[in-house]
PDB file of C-alpha atoms in Angstrom:
ATOM      1  CA  MET A   1       9.258   6.781   8.379  1.00  0.00           C
ATOM      2  CA  LYS A   2       7.506   5.913  11.619  1.00  0.00           C
ATOM      3  CA  ALA A   3       4.200   4.062  11.982  1.00  0.00           C
ATOM      4  CA  LYS A   4       2.282   7.262  12.723  1.00  0.00           C
ATOM      5  CA  GLU A   5       3.619   8.868   9.538  1.00  0.00           C
ATOM      6  CA  LEU A   6       2.805   5.766   7.483  1.00  0.00           C
ATOM      7  CA  LYS A   7      -0.780   5.760   8.743  1.00  0.00           C
ATOM      8  CA  ALA A   8      -1.220   9.497   8.146  1.00  0.00           C
ATOM      9  CA  PHE A   9       0.163   9.232   4.616  1.00  0.00           C
ATOM     10  CA  CYS A  10      -2.155   6.328   3.720  1.00  0.00           C
ATOM     11  CA  LEU A  11      -5.154   8.297   4.964  1.00  0.00           C
ATOM     12  CA  GLU A  12      -4.286  11.396   2.887  1.00  0.00           C
ATOM     13  CA  PHE A  13      -5.590   9.795  -0.315  1.00  0.00           C
ATOM     14  CA  ASN A  14      -9.140  10.502  -1.541  1.00  0.00           C
ATOM     15  CA  ALA A  15     -11.693   8.164   0.099  1.00  0.00           C
ATOM     16  CA  ALA A  16      -8.985   6.222   1.964  1.00  0.00           C
ATOM     17  CA  VAL A  17     -10.106   4.543   5.185  1.00  0.00           C
ATOM     18  CA  GLU A  18      -8.484   2.377   7.830  1.00  0.00           C
ATOM     19  CA  GLU A  19     -10.258  -0.848   8.798  1.00  0.00           C
ATOM     20  CA  PHE A  20      -9.416  -3.788  11.056  1.00  0.00           C
ATOM     21  CA  PRO A  21     -10.910  -6.949   9.461  1.00  0.00           C
ATOM     22  CA  PHE A  22      -8.071  -9.143  10.795  1.00  0.00           C
ATOM     23  CA  GLY A  23      -8.141  -7.822  14.362  1.00  0.00           C
ATOM     24  CA  PRO A  24      -7.045  -4.632  16.117  1.00  0.00           C
ATOM     25  CA  GLU A  25      -3.329  -5.183  15.470  1.00  0.00           C
ATOM     26  CA  VAL A  26      -3.546  -5.129  11.632  1.00  0.00           C
ATOM     27  CA  SER A  27      -4.398  -1.870   9.850  1.00  0.00           C
ATOM     28  CA  VAL A  28      -5.946  -2.333   6.424  1.00  0.00           C
ATOM     29  CA  PHE A  29      -6.105   0.787   4.271  1.00  0.00           C
ATOM     30  CA  LYS A  30      -8.785   0.699   1.588  1.00  0.00           C
ATOM     31  CA  VAL A  31     -10.318   2.855  -1.098  1.00  0.00           C
ATOM     32  CA  HIS A  32     -13.949   2.050  -1.927  1.00  0.00           C
ATOM     33  CA  GLY A  33     -13.646  -1.327  -0.231  1.00  0.00           C
ATOM     34  CA  LYS A  34     -10.434  -2.343  -2.023  1.00  0.00           C
ATOM     35  CA  LEU A  35      -7.189  -2.918  -0.136  1.00  0.00           C
ATOM     36  CA  PHE A  36      -4.142  -0.839  -1.089  1.00  0.00           C
ATOM     37  CA  ALA A  37      -1.964  -1.186   2.058  1.00  0.00           C
ATOM     38  CA  LEU A  38      -1.835  -3.629   4.966  1.00  0.00           C
ATOM     39  CA  THR A  39       0.410  -3.296   8.010  1.00  0.00           C
ATOM     40  CA  ALA A  40       0.834  -4.076  11.682  1.00  0.00           C
ATOM     41  CA  LEU A  41       1.687  -0.546  12.830  1.00  0.00           C
ATOM     42  CA  ASP A  42       3.241  -1.716  16.101  1.00  0.00           C
ATOM     43  CA  ALA A  43       5.514  -4.330  14.487  1.00  0.00           C
ATOM     44  CA  GLU A  44       9.289  -4.092  14.613  1.00  0.00           C
ATOM     45  CA  PRO A  45      10.514  -3.776  11.990  1.00  0.00           C
ATOM     46  CA  LEU A  46       7.628  -1.884  10.416  1.00  0.00           C
ATOM     47  CA  LYS A  47       6.480  -3.590   7.202  1.00  0.00           C
ATOM     48  CA  VAL A  48       3.660  -2.821   4.779  1.00  0.00           C
ATOM     49  CA  ASN A  49       2.129  -4.916   2.001  1.00  0.00           C
ATOM     50  CA  LEU A  50       1.574  -2.887  -1.169  1.00  0.00           C
ATOM     51  CA  LYS A  51       0.114  -3.678  -4.577  1.00  0.00           C
ATOM     52  CA  CYS A  52       2.507  -3.390  -7.513  1.00  0.00           C
ATOM     53  CA  GLU A  53       2.621  -4.035 -11.263  1.00  0.00           C
ATOM     54  CA  PRO A  54       4.058  -7.584 -11.614  1.00  0.00           C
ATOM     55  CA  GLU A  55       7.062  -6.600 -13.775  1.00  0.00           C
ATOM     56  CA  ILE A  56       7.932  -3.688 -11.504  1.00  0.00           C
ATOM     57  CA  ALA A  57       7.471  -5.845  -8.393  1.00  0.00           C
ATOM     58  CA  VAL A  58      10.155  -8.276  -9.571  1.00  0.00           C
ATOM     59  CA  GLN A  59      12.564  -5.439 -10.383  1.00  0.00           C
ATOM     60  CA  LEU A  60      12.006  -3.737  -7.015  1.00  0.00           C
ATOM     61  CA  ARG A  61      12.746  -7.008  -5.206  1.00  0.00           C
ATOM     62  CA  ALA A  62      15.976  -7.392  -7.189  1.00  0.00           C
ATOM     63  CA  ASP A  63      17.041  -3.794  -6.509  1.00  0.00           C
ATOM     64  CA  HIS A  64      16.161  -3.516  -2.790  1.00  0.00           C
ATOM     65  CA  ALA A  65      16.816  -5.985   0.019  1.00  0.00           C
ATOM     66  CA  GLY A  66      13.951  -4.319   1.945  1.00  0.00           C
ATOM     67  CA  ILE A  67      11.354  -5.415  -0.622  1.00  0.00           C
ATOM     68  CA  ALA A  68      10.128  -9.030  -0.743  1.00  0.00           C
ATOM     69  CA  PRO A  69       7.205 -10.923  -2.267  1.00  0.00           C
ATOM     70  CA  GLY A  70       3.962 -10.052  -0.473  1.00  0.00           C
ATOM     71  CA  TYR A  71       3.595 -11.953   2.798  1.00  0.00           C
ATOM     72  CA  HIS A  72       0.302 -13.890   2.760  1.00  0.00           C
ATOM     73  CA  MET A  73      -0.636 -12.125  -0.488  1.00  0.00           C
ATOM     74  CA  ASN A  74      -0.593 -12.901  -4.213  1.00  0.00           C
ATOM     75  CA  LYS A  75       3.174 -12.719  -4.701  1.00  0.00           C
ATOM     76  CA  ARG A  76       2.798 -11.672  -8.344  1.00  0.00           C
ATOM     77  CA  HIS A  77       0.911  -8.477  -7.474  1.00  0.00           C
ATOM     78  CA  TRP A  78       2.008  -7.633  -3.918  1.00  0.00           C
ATOM     79  CA  ASN A  79       5.275  -6.712  -2.217  1.00  0.00           C
ATOM     80  CA  THR A  80       6.138  -6.559   1.458  1.00  0.00           C
ATOM     81  CA  VAL A  81       8.170  -3.424   2.102  1.00  0.00           C
ATOM     82  CA  THR A  82      10.353  -3.117   5.205  1.00  0.00           C
ATOM     83  CA  VAL A  83       9.899   0.586   5.824  1.00  0.00           C
ATOM     84  CA  GLY A  84      13.106   1.400   7.721  1.00  0.00           C
ATOM     85  CA  GLU A  85      15.308  -0.220   5.074  1.00  0.00           C
ATOM     86  CA  LEU A  86      14.200   2.169   2.317  1.00  0.00           C
ATOM     87  CA  PRO A  87      14.255   5.948   1.873  1.00  0.00           C
ATOM     88  CA  ASP A  88      10.986   7.574   3.009  1.00  0.00           C
ATOM     89  CA  ARG A  89      10.517   9.055  -0.468  1.00  0.00           C
ATOM     90  CA  LEU A  90      10.550   5.583  -2.055  1.00  0.00           C
ATOM     91  CA  VAL A  91       8.110   4.217   0.537  1.00  0.00           C
ATOM     92  CA  ARG A  92       5.726   7.102  -0.203  1.00  0.00           C
ATOM     93  CA  GLU A  93       6.025   6.466  -3.961  1.00  0.00           C
ATOM     94  CA  LEU A  94       5.272   2.758  -3.484  1.00  0.00           C
ATOM     95  CA  ILE A  95       2.205   3.541  -1.345  1.00  0.00           C
ATOM     96  CA  GLU A  96       0.965   6.044  -3.913  1.00  0.00           C
ATOM     97  CA  ASP A  97       1.535   3.541  -6.741  1.00  0.00           C
ATOM     98  CA  SER A  98      -0.423   0.907  -4.806  1.00  0.00           C
ATOM     99  CA  TYR A  99      -3.322   3.319  -4.259  1.00  0.00           C
ATOM    100  CA  ASP A 100      -3.280   4.338  -7.939  1.00  0.00           C
ATOM    101  CA  LEU A 101      -3.324   0.707  -9.111  1.00  0.00           C
ATOM    102  CA  VAL A 102      -6.316  -0.069  -6.923  1.00  0.00           C
ATOM    103  CA  VAL A 103      -8.168   3.058  -8.051  1.00  0.00           C
ATOM    104  CA  ALA A 104      -7.471   2.158 -11.699  1.00  0.00           C
ATOM    105  CA  GLY A 105      -9.367  -1.097 -11.132  1.00  0.00           C
ATOM    106  CA  LEU A 106     -12.474   0.630  -9.755  1.00  0.00           C
ATOM    107  CA  PRO A 107     -15.527   1.268 -11.934  1.00  0.00           C
ATOM    108  CA  LYS A 108     -15.246   4.391 -14.086  1.00  0.00           C
ATOM    109  CA  ALA A 109     -18.038   6.236 -12.250  1.00  0.00           C
ATOM    110  CA  VAL A 110     -16.235   5.724  -8.918  1.00  0.00           C
ATOM    111  CA  ARG A 111     -12.910   6.873 -10.401  1.00  0.00           C
ATOM    112  CA  LEU A 112     -14.539  10.033 -11.734  1.00  0.00           C
ATOM    113  CA  ARG A 113     -16.000  10.840  -8.294  1.00  0.00           C
ATOM    114  CA  LEU A 114     -12.558  10.344  -6.723  1.00  0.00           C
ATOM    115  CA  ASP A 115     -10.985  12.719  -9.252  1.00  0.00           C
ATOM    116  CA  ARG A 116     -13.438  15.426  -8.204  1.00  0.00           C
ATOM    117  CA  GLY A 117     -13.008  14.700  -4.480  1.00  0.00           C
TER     118      GLY A 117
END
């Protein structure tokens, strides 16, 4: 997966937006103001921070050398994924899981609007 594909996939989700609160080199993908993916799209290798259930995060790190505790994030809830070291399908699943976790934490009224969107 290339940076352009990563960005496009993150923006496919309902109400997903790209913001640059840390400067123009760091893309922050959010849903209703909550972060679900963070990446420097021009970095080599391409890496993305993604939210994850704590128990699953530990297992993913054990199973894949390309997944590490979240860089500059709460290491219990975030993983840093080196995109080129994992199958594209797995990267997409991890992004979708991150988005879903963030949405699950939104107020019910917001979640219902997203479901209809």
